Amino acid sequence: MKCKVEILPSVWEDLKQIEDYYILRFDVQTALKVSEHILDTIERLEQFPDFGSVTPDDWLNEQGYRMIICKKHIAIYRVIHETVYIYHIADTQTEYTKLFYQ
């Protein structure tokens, strides 16, 4: 099943913050490599929307959210009809499930 992937505005902000972090800690090339890897992983959801797994949060799972791991980051998404909506990208070491309780 081929799906459309919709990256929400909040995700572009998340990605920008991740890039800024890698630019400050490493360099521009590393930042671009990380963001490209994240976007490439998200792109796979077009062909394989069930590629991800359940989240560690029961409420998010009940709402139909799933996550994909992009090395050190995760992308939280939900499939609605034939569209994959990407809601957040976060570092796996953070309490990213709290992003939905603000």
PDB file of N, CA and C in Angstrom:
ATOM      1  N   MET A   1       0.845  -1.183   0.000  1.00  0.00           N
ATOM      2  CA  MET A   1       0.000   0.000   0.000  1.00  0.00           C
ATOM      3  C   MET A   1       0.886   1.240   0.000  1.00  0.00           C
ATOM      4  N   LYS A   2       0.670   2.115  -0.941  1.00  0.00           N
ATOM      5  CA  LYS A   2       1.429   3.362  -1.031  1.00  0.00           C
ATOM      6  C   LYS A   2       0.659   4.453  -0.295  1.00  0.00           C
ATOM      7  N   CYS A   3       1.331   5.120   0.618  1.00  0.00           N
ATOM      8  CA  CYS A   3       0.725   6.187   1.409  1.00  0.00           C
ATOM      9  C   CYS A   3       1.413   7.510   1.108  1.00  0.00           C
ATOM     10  N   LYS A   4       0.704   8.567   1.392  1.00  0.00           N
ATOM     11  CA  LYS A   4       1.282   9.899   1.340  1.00  0.00           C
ATOM     12  C   LYS A   4       1.863  10.184   2.725  1.00  0.00           C
ATOM     13  N   VAL A   5       3.031  10.797   2.787  1.00  0.00           N
ATOM     14  CA  VAL A   5       3.629  11.175   4.065  1.00  0.00           C
ATOM     15  C   VAL A   5       3.490  12.682   4.230  1.00  0.00           C
ATOM     16  N   GLU A   6       2.868  13.080   5.309  1.00  0.00           N
ATOM     17  CA  GLU A   6       2.653  14.494   5.622  1.00  0.00           C
ATOM     18  C   GLU A   6       3.482  14.843   6.851  1.00  0.00           C
ATOM     19  N   ILE A   7       4.491  15.684   6.658  1.00  0.00           N
ATOM     20  CA  ILE A   7       5.342  16.121   7.762  1.00  0.00           C
ATOM     21  C   ILE A   7       4.773  17.432   8.293  1.00  0.00           C
ATOM     22  N   LEU A   8       4.310  17.407   9.534  1.00  0.00           N
ATOM     23  CA  LEU A   8       3.668  18.575  10.129  1.00  0.00           C
ATOM     24  C   LEU A   8       4.699  19.656  10.458  1.00  0.00           C
ATOM     25  N   PRO A   9       4.266  20.931  10.534  1.00  0.00           N
ATOM     26  CA  PRO A   9       5.196  22.040  10.801  1.00  0.00           C
ATOM     27  C   PRO A   9       6.038  21.852  12.066  1.00  0.00           C
ATOM     28  N   SER A  10       5.458  21.266  13.097  1.00  0.00           N
ATOM     29  CA  SER A  10       6.220  21.052  14.338  1.00  0.00           C
ATOM     30  C   SER A  10       7.432  20.150  14.105  1.00  0.00           C
ATOM     31  N   VAL A  11       7.332  19.246  13.158  1.00  0.00           N
ATOM     32  CA  VAL A  11       8.432  18.327  12.852  1.00  0.00           C
ATOM     33  C   VAL A  11       9.587  19.077  12.194  1.00  0.00           C
ATOM     34  N   TRP A  12       9.265  20.028  11.327  1.00  0.00           N
ATOM     35  CA  TRP A  12      10.335  20.819  10.701  1.00  0.00           C
ATOM     36  C   TRP A  12      11.088  21.609  11.769  1.00  0.00           C
ATOM     37  N   GLU A  13      10.366  22.073  12.799  1.00  0.00           N
ATOM     38  CA  GLU A  13      11.019  22.756  13.921  1.00  0.00           C
ATOM     39  C   GLU A  13      11.910  21.783  14.688  1.00  0.00           C
ATOM     40  N   ASP A  14      11.390  20.580  14.940  1.00  0.00           N
ATOM     41  CA  ASP A  14      12.190  19.552  15.612  1.00  0.00           C
ATOM     42  C   ASP A  14      13.470  19.279  14.830  1.00  0.00           C
ATOM     43  N   LEU A  15      13.338  19.115  13.529  1.00  0.00           N
ATOM     44  CA  LEU A  15      14.485  18.808  12.680  1.00  0.00           C
ATOM     45  C   LEU A  15      15.496  19.958  12.683  1.00  0.00           C
ATOM     46  N   LYS A  16      15.005  21.174  12.673  1.00  0.00           N
ATOM     47  CA  LYS A  16      15.885  22.352  12.717  1.00  0.00           C
ATOM     48  C   LYS A  16      16.675  22.374  14.022  1.00  0.00           C
ATOM     49  N   GLN A  17      16.025  22.055  15.138  1.00  0.00           N
ATOM     50  CA  GLN A  17      16.726  22.022  16.430  1.00  0.00           C
ATOM     51  C   GLN A  17      17.784  20.923  16.453  1.00  0.00           C
ATOM     52  N   ILE A  18      17.479  19.797  15.862  1.00  0.00           N
ATOM     53  CA  ILE A  18      18.447  18.701  15.790  1.00  0.00           C
ATOM     54  C   ILE A  18      19.648  19.127  14.946  1.00  0.00           C
ATOM     55  N   GLU A  19      19.380  19.746  13.803  1.00  0.00           N
ATOM     56  CA  GLU A  19      20.464  20.222  12.950  1.00  0.00           C
ATOM     57  C   GLU A  19      21.329  21.246  13.682  1.00  0.00           C
ATOM     58  N   ASP A  20      20.687  22.188  14.365  1.00  0.00           N
ATOM     59  CA  ASP A  20      21.435  23.208  15.112  1.00  0.00           C
ATOM     60  C   ASP A  20      22.349  22.565  16.153  1.00  0.00           C
ATOM     61  N   TYR A  21      21.842  21.563  16.847  1.00  0.00           N
ATOM     62  CA  TYR A  21      22.633  20.858  17.855  1.00  0.00           C
ATOM     63  C   TYR A  21      23.878  20.237  17.210  1.00  0.00           C
ATOM     64  N   TYR A  22      23.697  19.552  16.083  1.00  0.00           N
ATOM     65  CA  TYR A  22      24.828  18.885  15.435  1.00  0.00           C
ATOM     66  C   TYR A  22      25.806  19.882  14.810  1.00  0.00           C
ATOM     67  N   ILE A  23      25.307  21.008  14.370  1.00  0.00           N
ATOM     68  CA  ILE A  23      26.211  22.044  13.845  1.00  0.00           C
ATOM     69  C   ILE A  23      27.102  22.562  14.963  1.00  0.00           C
ATOM     70  N   LEU A  24      26.502  22.812  16.124  1.00  0.00           N
ATOM     71  CA  LEU A  24      27.277  23.334  17.257  1.00  0.00           C
ATOM     72  C   LEU A  24      28.251  22.298  17.814  1.00  0.00           C
ATOM     73  N   ARG A  25      27.822  21.056  17.892  1.00  0.00           N
ATOM     74  CA  ARG A  25      28.661  19.997  18.477  1.00  0.00           C
ATOM     75  C   ARG A  25      29.693  19.440  17.497  1.00  0.00           C
ATOM     76  N   PHE A  26      29.340  19.415  16.204  1.00  0.00           N
ATOM     77  CA  PHE A  26      30.210  18.790  15.217  1.00  0.00           C
ATOM     78  C   PHE A  26      30.455  19.753  14.062  1.00  0.00           C
ATOM     79  N   ASP A  27      29.700  19.610  12.978  1.00  0.00           N
ATOM     80  CA  ASP A  27      29.850  20.499  11.827  1.00  0.00           C
ATOM     81  C   ASP A  27      28.611  20.407  10.944  1.00  0.00           C
ATOM     82  N   VAL A  28      28.573  21.221   9.911  1.00  0.00           N
ATOM     83  CA  VAL A  28      27.416  21.284   9.022  1.00  0.00           C
ATOM     84  C   VAL A  28      27.200  19.949   8.302  1.00  0.00           C
ATOM     85  N   GLN A  29      28.271  19.312   7.850  1.00  0.00           N
ATOM     86  CA  GLN A  29      28.138  18.046   7.138  1.00  0.00           C
ATOM     87  C   GLN A  29      27.485  16.978   8.016  1.00  0.00           C
ATOM     88  N   THR A  30      27.895  16.921   9.268  1.00  0.00           N
ATOM     89  CA  THR A  30      27.307  15.947  10.190  1.00  0.00           C
ATOM     90  C   THR A  30      25.829  16.247  10.404  1.00  0.00           C
ATOM     91  N   ALA A  31      25.497  17.514  10.577  1.00  0.00           N
ATOM     92  CA  ALA A  31      24.101  17.917  10.772  1.00  0.00           C
ATOM     93  C   ALA A  31      23.254  17.506   9.574  1.00  0.00           C
ATOM     94  N   LEU A  32      23.755  17.746   8.386  1.00  0.00           N
ATOM     95  CA  LEU A  32      23.011  17.378   7.174  1.00  0.00           C
ATOM     96  C   LEU A  32      22.874  15.867   7.036  1.00  0.00           C
ATOM     97  N   LYS A  33      23.919  15.139   7.388  1.00  0.00           N
ATOM     98  CA  LYS A  33      23.875  13.676   7.338  1.00  0.00           C
ATOM     99  C   LYS A  33      22.790  13.129   8.266  1.00  0.00           C
ATOM    100  N   VAL A  34      22.724  13.671   9.476  1.00  0.00           N
ATOM    101  CA  VAL A  34      21.736  13.220  10.460  1.00  0.00           C
ATOM    102  C   VAL A  34      20.324  13.520   9.956  1.00  0.00           C
ATOM    103  N   SER A  35      20.091  14.749   9.503  1.00  0.00           N
ATOM    104  CA  SER A  35      18.740  15.103   9.047  1.00  0.00           C
ATOM    105  C   SER A  35      18.352  14.320   7.795  1.00  0.00           C
ATOM    106  N   GLU A  36      19.291  14.078   6.894  1.00  0.00           N
ATOM    107  CA  GLU A  36      18.991  13.282   5.701  1.00  0.00           C
ATOM    108  C   GLU A  36      18.633  11.844   6.079  1.00  0.00           C
ATOM    109  N   HIS A  37      19.345  11.291   7.049  1.00  0.00           N
ATOM    110  CA  HIS A  37      19.028   9.927   7.493  1.00  0.00           C
ATOM    111  C   HIS A  37      17.617   9.869   8.083  1.00  0.00           C
ATOM    112  N   ILE A  38      17.269  10.854   8.889  1.00  0.00           N
ATOM    113  CA  ILE A  38      15.929  10.898   9.489  1.00  0.00           C
ATOM    114  C   ILE A  38      14.873  10.979   8.393  1.00  0.00           C
ATOM    115  N   LEU A  39      15.063  11.880   7.442  1.00  0.00           N
ATOM    116  CA  LEU A  39      14.083  12.048   6.362  1.00  0.00           C
ATOM    117  C   LEU A  39      14.011  10.820   5.457  1.00  0.00           C
ATOM    118  N   ASP A  40      15.138  10.175   5.222  1.00  0.00           N
ATOM    119  CA  ASP A  40      15.134   8.938   4.420  1.00  0.00           C
ATOM    120  C   ASP A  40      14.349   7.841   5.124  1.00  0.00           C
ATOM    121  N   THR A  41      14.515   7.738   6.433  1.00  0.00           N
ATOM    122  CA  THR A  41      13.778   6.732   7.206  1.00  0.00           C
ATOM    123  C   THR A  41      12.285   7.026   7.169  1.00  0.00           C
ATOM    124  N   ILE A  42      11.922   8.284   7.323  1.00  0.00           N
ATOM    125  CA  ILE A  42      10.516   8.686   7.259  1.00  0.00           C
ATOM    126  C   ILE A  42       9.939   8.376   5.875  1.00  0.00           C
ATOM    127  N   GLU A  43      10.722   8.601   4.852  1.00  0.00           N
ATOM    128  CA  GLU A  43      10.265   8.351   3.474  1.00  0.00           C
ATOM    129  C   GLU A  43       9.865   6.889   3.256  1.00  0.00           C
ATOM    130  N   ARG A  44      10.497   5.976   3.965  1.00  0.00           N
ATOM    131  CA  ARG A  44      10.147   4.551   3.837  1.00  0.00           C
ATOM    132  C   ARG A  44       8.696   4.276   4.207  1.00  0.00           C
ATOM    133  N   LEU A  45       8.131   5.156   5.024  1.00  0.00           N
ATOM    134  CA  LEU A  45       6.743   4.963   5.452  1.00  0.00           C
ATOM    135  C   LEU A  45       5.763   5.069   4.284  1.00  0.00           C
ATOM    136  N   GLU A  46       6.174   5.695   3.172  1.00  0.00           N
ATOM    137  CA  GLU A  46       5.303   5.744   1.993  1.00  0.00           C
ATOM    138  C   GLU A  46       4.957   4.334   1.533  1.00  0.00           C
ATOM    139  N   GLN A  47       5.957   3.482   1.489  1.00  0.00           N
ATOM    140  CA  GLN A  47       5.766   2.108   1.030  1.00  0.00           C
ATOM    141  C   GLN A  47       5.380   1.157   2.164  1.00  0.00           C
ATOM    142  N   PHE A  48       5.875   1.449   3.362  1.00  0.00           N
ATOM    143  CA  PHE A  48       5.674   0.537   4.493  1.00  0.00           C
ATOM    144  C   PHE A  48       5.170   1.298   5.716  1.00  0.00           C
ATOM    145  N   PRO A  49       3.898   1.715   5.724  1.00  0.00           N
ATOM    146  CA  PRO A  49       3.383   2.509   6.846  1.00  0.00           C
ATOM    147  C   PRO A  49       3.372   1.762   8.186  1.00  0.00           C
ATOM    148  N   ASP A  50       3.442   0.439   8.152  1.00  0.00           N
ATOM    149  CA  ASP A  50       3.485  -0.341   9.390  1.00  0.00           C
ATOM    150  C   ASP A  50       4.911  -0.689   9.795  1.00  0.00           C
ATOM    151  N   PHE A  51       5.871  -0.050   9.157  1.00  0.00           N
ATOM    152  CA  PHE A  51       7.292  -0.274   9.392  1.00  0.00           C
ATOM    153  C   PHE A  51       7.674  -0.013  10.846  1.00  0.00           C
ATOM    154  N   GLY A  52       7.040   0.957  11.472  1.00  0.00           N
ATOM    155  CA  GLY A  52       7.371   1.328  12.839  1.00  0.00           C
ATOM    156  C   GLY A  52       6.823   0.359  13.861  1.00  0.00           C
ATOM    157  N   SER A  53       7.021   0.718  15.109  1.00  0.00           N
ATOM    158  CA  SER A  53       6.542  -0.121  16.205  1.00  0.00           C
ATOM    159  C   SER A  53       5.696   0.707  17.163  1.00  0.00           C
ATOM    160  N   VAL A  54       5.104   0.038  18.129  1.00  0.00           N
ATOM    161  CA  VAL A  54       4.322   0.754  19.133  1.00  0.00           C
ATOM    162  C   VAL A  54       5.266   1.597  19.984  1.00  0.00           C
ATOM    163  N   THR A  55       4.716   2.585  20.632  1.00  0.00           N
ATOM    164  CA  THR A  55       5.516   3.457  21.490  1.00  0.00           C
ATOM    165  C   THR A  55       5.549   2.871  22.906  1.00  0.00           C
ATOM    166  N   PRO A  56       6.392   3.396  23.768  1.00  0.00           N
ATOM    167  CA  PRO A  56       6.403   2.914  25.152  1.00  0.00           C
ATOM    168  C   PRO A  56       5.280   3.516  26.000  1.00  0.00           C
ATOM    169  N   ASP A  57       4.382   4.258  25.377  1.00  0.00           N
ATOM    170  CA  ASP A  57       3.314   4.943  26.101  1.00  0.00           C
ATOM    171  C   ASP A  57       1.956   4.336  25.718  1.00  0.00           C
ATOM    172  N   ASP A  58       1.236   3.827  26.703  1.00  0.00           N
ATOM    173  CA  ASP A  58      -0.054   3.182  26.446  1.00  0.00           C
ATOM    174  C   ASP A  58      -1.061   4.126  25.794  1.00  0.00           C
ATOM    175  N   TRP A  59      -1.136   5.371  26.278  1.00  0.00           N
ATOM    176  CA  TRP A  59      -2.119   6.314  25.726  1.00  0.00           C
ATOM    177  C   TRP A  59      -1.840   6.588  24.256  1.00  0.00           C
ATOM    178  N   LEU A  60      -0.559   6.808  23.909  1.00  0.00           N
ATOM    179  CA  LEU A  60      -0.210   7.046  22.502  1.00  0.00           C
ATOM    180  C   LEU A  60      -0.580   5.844  21.642  1.00  0.00           C
ATOM    181  N   ASN A  61      -0.323   4.655  22.150  1.00  0.00           N
ATOM    182  CA  ASN A  61      -0.673   3.438  21.403  1.00  0.00           C
ATOM    183  C   ASN A  61      -2.179   3.338  21.196  1.00  0.00           C
ATOM    184  N   GLU A  62      -2.955   3.659  22.225  1.00  0.00           N
ATOM    185  CA  GLU A  62      -4.419   3.616  22.103  1.00  0.00           C
ATOM    186  C   GLU A  62      -4.926   4.600  21.064  1.00  0.00           C
ATOM    187  N   GLN A  63      -4.194   5.707  20.879  1.00  0.00           N
ATOM    188  CA  GLN A  63      -4.583   6.721  19.896  1.00  0.00           C
ATOM    189  C   GLN A  63      -4.091   6.377  18.492  1.00  0.00           C
ATOM    190  N   GLY A  64      -3.353   5.275  18.369  1.00  0.00           N
ATOM    191  CA  GLY A  64      -2.889   4.837  17.055  1.00  0.00           C
ATOM    192  C   GLY A  64      -1.521   5.347  16.640  1.00  0.00           C
ATOM    193  N   TYR A  65      -0.798   5.975  17.573  1.00  0.00           N
ATOM    194  CA  TYR A  65       0.544   6.466  17.246  1.00  0.00           C
ATOM    195  C   TYR A  65       1.525   5.302  17.184  1.00  0.00           C
ATOM    196  N   ARG A  66       2.511   5.460  16.319  1.00  0.00           N
ATOM    197  CA  ARG A  66       3.591   4.491  16.188  1.00  0.00           C
ATOM    198  C   ARG A  66       4.897   5.276  16.134  1.00  0.00           C
ATOM    199  N   MET A  67       6.001   4.582  16.171  1.00  0.00           N
ATOM    200  CA  MET A  67       7.291   5.269  16.092  1.00  0.00           C
ATOM    201  C   MET A  67       8.246   4.488  15.206  1.00  0.00           C
ATOM    202  N   ILE A  68       9.143   5.229  14.573  1.00  0.00           N
ATOM    203  CA  ILE A  68      10.232   4.596  13.847  1.00  0.00           C
ATOM    204  C   ILE A  68      11.530   5.132  14.439  1.00  0.00           C
ATOM    205  N   ILE A  69      12.500   4.263  14.497  1.00  0.00           N
ATOM    206  CA  ILE A  69      13.796   4.640  15.048  1.00  0.00           C
ATOM    207  C   ILE A  69      14.716   5.018  13.904  1.00  0.00           C
ATOM    208  N   CYS A  70      15.326   6.182  14.047  1.00  0.00           N
ATOM    209  CA  CYS A  70      16.273   6.707  13.062  1.00  0.00           C
ATOM    210  C   CYS A  70      17.611   6.871  13.781  1.00  0.00           C
ATOM    211  N   LYS A  71      18.295   5.770  14.036  1.00  0.00           N
ATOM    212  CA  LYS A  71      19.535   5.736  14.819  1.00  0.00           C
ATOM    213  C   LYS A  71      19.282   6.328  16.205  1.00  0.00           C
ATOM    214  N   LYS A  72      19.724   7.555  16.445  1.00  0.00           N
ATOM    215  CA  LYS A  72      19.639   8.175  17.773  1.00  0.00           C
ATOM    216  C   LYS A  72      18.336   8.965  17.973  1.00  0.00           C
ATOM    217  N   HIS A  73      17.489   8.973  16.969  1.00  0.00           N
ATOM    218  CA  HIS A  73      16.243   9.741  17.025  1.00  0.00           C
ATOM    219  C   HIS A  73      15.054   8.849  16.711  1.00  0.00           C
ATOM    220  N   ILE A  74      13.893   9.313  17.117  1.00  0.00           N
ATOM    221  CA  ILE A  74      12.658   8.613  16.771  1.00  0.00           C
ATOM    222  C   ILE A  74      11.709   9.611  16.134  1.00  0.00           C
ATOM    223  N   ALA A  75      10.872   9.090  15.260  1.00  0.00           N
ATOM    224  CA  ALA A  75       9.800   9.897  14.662  1.00  0.00           C
ATOM    225  C   ALA A  75       8.485   9.255  15.093  1.00  0.00           C
ATOM    226  N   ILE A  76       7.604  10.080  15.639  1.00  0.00           N
ATOM    227  CA  ILE A  76       6.289   9.615  16.074  1.00  0.00           C
ATOM    228  C   ILE A  76       5.291   9.949  14.963  1.00  0.00           C
ATOM    229  N   TYR A  77       4.508   8.956  14.576  1.00  0.00           N
ATOM    230  CA  TYR A  77       3.566   9.168  13.483  1.00  0.00           C
ATOM    231  C   TYR A  77       2.275   8.408  13.724  1.00  0.00           C
ATOM    232  N   ARG A  78       1.309   8.721  12.881  1.00  0.00           N
ATOM    233  CA  ARG A  78       0.022   8.030  12.907  1.00  0.00           C
ATOM    234  C   ARG A  78      -0.497   7.954  11.480  1.00  0.00           C
ATOM    235  N   VAL A  79      -1.078   6.814  11.131  1.00  0.00           N
ATOM    236  CA  VAL A  79      -1.661   6.630   9.804  1.00  0.00           C
ATOM    237  C   VAL A  79      -3.155   6.906   9.911  1.00  0.00           C
ATOM    238  N   ILE A  80      -3.620   7.859   9.103  1.00  0.00           N
ATOM    239  CA  ILE A  80      -5.047   8.191   9.045  1.00  0.00           C
ATOM    240  C   ILE A  80      -5.449   8.066   7.581  1.00  0.00           C
ATOM    241  N   HIS A  81      -6.360   7.144   7.344  1.00  0.00           N
ATOM    242  CA  HIS A  81      -6.752   6.769   5.983  1.00  0.00           C
ATOM    243  C   HIS A  81      -5.495   6.310   5.253  1.00  0.00           C
ATOM    244  N   GLU A  82      -5.099   6.955   4.192  1.00  0.00           N
ATOM    245  CA  GLU A  82      -3.890   6.535   3.484  1.00  0.00           C
ATOM    246  C   GLU A  82      -2.795   7.592   3.564  1.00  0.00           C
ATOM    247  N   THR A  83      -2.804   8.343   4.663  1.00  0.00           N
ATOM    248  CA  THR A  83      -1.785   9.362   4.881  1.00  0.00           C
ATOM    249  C   THR A  83      -1.065   9.083   6.192  1.00  0.00           C
ATOM    250  N   VAL A  84       0.259   9.156   6.141  1.00  0.00           N
ATOM    251  CA  VAL A  84       1.090   9.016   7.330  1.00  0.00           C
ATOM    252  C   VAL A  84       1.420  10.426   7.804  1.00  0.00           C
ATOM    253  N   TYR A  85       0.958  10.782   8.997  1.00  0.00           N
ATOM    254  CA  TYR A  85       1.235  12.090   9.573  1.00  0.00           C
ATOM    255  C   TYR A  85       2.379  11.956  10.565  1.00  0.00           C
ATOM    256  N   ILE A  86       3.449  12.718  10.337  1.00  0.00           N
ATOM    257  CA  ILE A  86       4.592  12.722  11.241  1.00  0.00           C
ATOM    258  C   ILE A  86       4.365  13.874  12.221  1.00  0.00           C
ATOM    259  N   TYR A  87       4.348  13.553  13.519  1.00  0.00           N
ATOM    260  CA  TYR A  87       4.022  14.540  14.542  1.00  0.00           C
ATOM    261  C   TYR A  87       5.239  15.117  15.250  1.00  0.00           C
ATOM    262  N   HIS A  88       6.233  14.303  15.516  1.00  0.00           N
ATOM    263  CA  HIS A  88       7.421  14.779  16.235  1.00  0.00           C
ATOM    264  C   HIS A  88       8.629  13.934  15.869  1.00  0.00           C
ATOM    265  N   ILE A  89       9.785  14.570  15.983  1.00  0.00           N
ATOM    266  CA  ILE A  89      11.070  13.882  15.932  1.00  0.00           C
ATOM    267  C   ILE A  89      11.783  14.265  17.217  1.00  0.00           C
ATOM    268  N   ALA A  90      12.366  13.285  17.898  1.00  0.00           N
ATOM    269  CA  ALA A  90      13.046  13.573  19.156  1.00  0.00           C
ATOM    270  C   ALA A  90      14.226  12.626  19.344  1.00  0.00           C
ATOM    271  N   ASP A  91      15.108  13.026  20.221  1.00  0.00           N
ATOM    272  CA  ASP A  91      16.229  12.174  20.623  1.00  0.00           C
ATOM    273  C   ASP A  91      15.672  11.017  21.446  1.00  0.00           C
ATOM    274  N   THR A  92      16.184   9.833  21.226  1.00  0.00           N
ATOM    275  CA  THR A  92      15.683   8.664  21.954  1.00  0.00           C
ATOM    276  C   THR A  92      16.000   8.730  23.443  1.00  0.00           C
ATOM    277  N   GLN A  93      16.944   9.579  23.840  1.00  0.00           N
ATOM    278  CA  GLN A  93      17.326   9.691  25.244  1.00  0.00           C
ATOM    279  C   GLN A  93      16.439  10.660  26.029  1.00  0.00           C
ATOM    280  N   THR A  94      15.496  11.309  25.359  1.00  0.00           N
ATOM    281  CA  THR A  94      14.607  12.253  26.047  1.00  0.00           C
ATOM    282  C   THR A  94      13.273  11.579  26.357  1.00  0.00           C
ATOM    283  N   GLU A  95      12.474  12.236  27.144  1.00  0.00           N
ATOM    284  CA  GLU A  95      11.133  11.734  27.447  1.00  0.00           C
ATOM    285  C   GLU A  95      10.175  12.272  26.386  1.00  0.00           C
ATOM    286  N   TYR A  96      10.346  11.797  25.178  1.00  0.00           N
ATOM    287  CA  TYR A  96       9.624  12.312  24.022  1.00  0.00           C
ATOM    288  C   TYR A  96       8.132  12.095  24.089  1.00  0.00           C
ATOM    289  N   THR A  97       7.656  11.117  24.848  1.00  0.00           N
ATOM    290  CA  THR A  97       6.212  10.890  24.924  1.00  0.00           C
ATOM    291  C   THR A  97       5.517  12.078  25.582  1.00  0.00           C
ATOM    292  N   LYS A  98       6.258  12.846  26.384  1.00  0.00           N
ATOM    293  CA  LYS A  98       5.667  14.021  27.055  1.00  0.00           C
ATOM    294  C   LYS A  98       5.348  15.137  26.074  1.00  0.00           C
ATOM    295  N   LEU A  99       5.878  15.074  24.854  1.00  0.00           N
ATOM    296  CA  LEU A  99       5.571  16.079  23.847  1.00  0.00           C
ATOM    297  C   LEU A  99       4.067  16.122  23.550  1.00  0.00           C
ATOM    298  N   PHE A 100       3.376  15.040  23.805  1.00  0.00           N
ATOM    299  CA  PHE A 100       1.948  14.952  23.508  1.00  0.00           C
ATOM    300  C   PHE A 100       1.069  15.357  24.695  1.00  0.00           C
ATOM    301  N   TYR A 101       1.673  15.643  25.824  1.00  0.00           N
ATOM    302  CA  TYR A 101       0.909  15.981  27.021  1.00  0.00           C
ATOM    303  C   TYR A 101       1.066  17.443  27.408  1.00  0.00           C
ATOM    304  N   GLN A 102       1.536  18.269  26.516  1.00  0.00           N
ATOM    305  CA  GLN A 102       1.738  19.689  26.821  1.00  0.00           C
ATOM    306  C   GLN A 102       0.502  20.497  26.525  1.00  0.00           C
TER     307      GLN A 102
END
